[in-house]
Amino acid sequence: DADVTQTPRNRITKTGKRIMLECSQTKGHDRMYWYRQDPGLGLRLIYYSFDVKDINKGEISDGYSVSRQAQAKFSLSLESAIPNQTALYFCATSARTGPQHFGDGTRLSIL
Amino acid sequence: AQKITQTQPGMFVQEKEAVTLDCTYDTSDQSYGLFWYKQPSSGEMIFLIYQGSYDEQNATEGRYSLNFQKARKSANLVISASQLGDSAMYFCAMWLNNNDMRFGAGTRLTVKP
């Protein structure tokens, strides 16, 4: 089983819909992150959480919200999806020091 | 501005040869971390190597080594003895003191048989 699991893996939806992407991890890490990847831009940090009560905005948080339901679960929501939020979304986890470990990504298309 | 720059959109290397992927960074922080990740065509992000800003020795992990030149603010990835399976996108990333993580735009490496 994957250490960092993202669901769904793919999602196509319409403009204006509310979308939730979920992430769960079995690595026991306190820190969790959400990124989006656009072609030619690399990954950009949306939100990060260092524990259940700690949520922080990243570089591009507008239009997104997150919820840290438990140490192992971190969900990303798009309250009213728009086409320019079409992207590949990654969840990642890390210990206090060391590398981030990524899930396999969620490919989101907003029509 | 906190920024990571990868100036090579694409690189080609012959199988079994070494290749260097460039990465420069810009930060005023004294404490930071530098990472390299590999993204194959299947899409997952695979951690390769890490260098801390206070580490005096260059990091190495198997066929991967990081050529860290702090004064020049560069953290180039060297892959020795390239294999066909090394063909992928490679991303340089920097972790900053304000808990921000910045990625470069990536370099697509193609290994030719």
Coordinates of C-alpha atoms in Angstrom, one line a residue, chain A residues 11-21 34-39 44 46-47 60-65 76-90 106-111:
Chain A
R11 CA -11.8 14.1 -11.6
I12 CA -13.6 16.0 -14.2
T13 CA -16.2 18.5 -13.1
K14 CA -18.0 21.7 -14.1
T15 CA -17.3 25.3 -13.2
G16 CA -18.9 26.4 -10.0
K17 CA -19.0 22.9 -8.4
R18 CA -17.5 22.2 -4.9
I19 CA -14.6 19.7 -5.1
M20 CA -12.8 18.0 -2.3
L21 CA -9.5 16.2 -2.7
W34 CA -0.9 20.5 -0.8
Y35 CA 0.6 21.5 -4.1
R36 CA -0.6 22.1 -7.6
Q37 CA 1.5 21.5 -10.7
D38 CA 0.9 23.3 -14.0
P39 CA 2.9 22.7 -17.2
R44 CA 3.5 25.5 -6.2
I46 CA -1.1 25.9 -1.7
Y47 CA -1.4 25.1 2.0
I60 CA -1.2 30.3 -3.9
S61 CA -4.0 29.7 -1.4
D62 CA -6.7 31.9 -3.0
G63 CA -9.7 29.9 -4.1
Y64 CA -8.7 26.9 -1.9
S65 CA -9.4 25.8 1.7
L76 CA -8.2 20.3 0.0
S77 CA -11.4 21.9 -1.1
L78 CA -12.3 24.1 -4.0
E79 CA -15.5 25.9 -2.9
S80 CA -16.5 27.0 -6.4
A81 CA -14.2 25.5 -9.0
I82 CA -13.0 27.6 -12.0
P83 CA -11.3 26.4 -15.2
N84 CA -7.9 27.9 -14.3
Q85 CA -7.8 25.5 -11.3
T86 CA -7.4 22.7 -13.8
A87 CA -4.1 21.1 -12.7
L88 CA -2.3 18.1 -11.2
Y89 CA -2.6 18.3 -7.4
F90 CA -0.2 16.6 -5.1
T106 CA -4.9 13.9 -8.5
R107 CA -5.6 15.1 -12.1
L108 CA -8.4 17.7 -11.9
S109 CA -10.1 19.1 -15.0
I110 CA -12.7 21.8 -14.6
L111 CA -14.8 22.4 -17.7

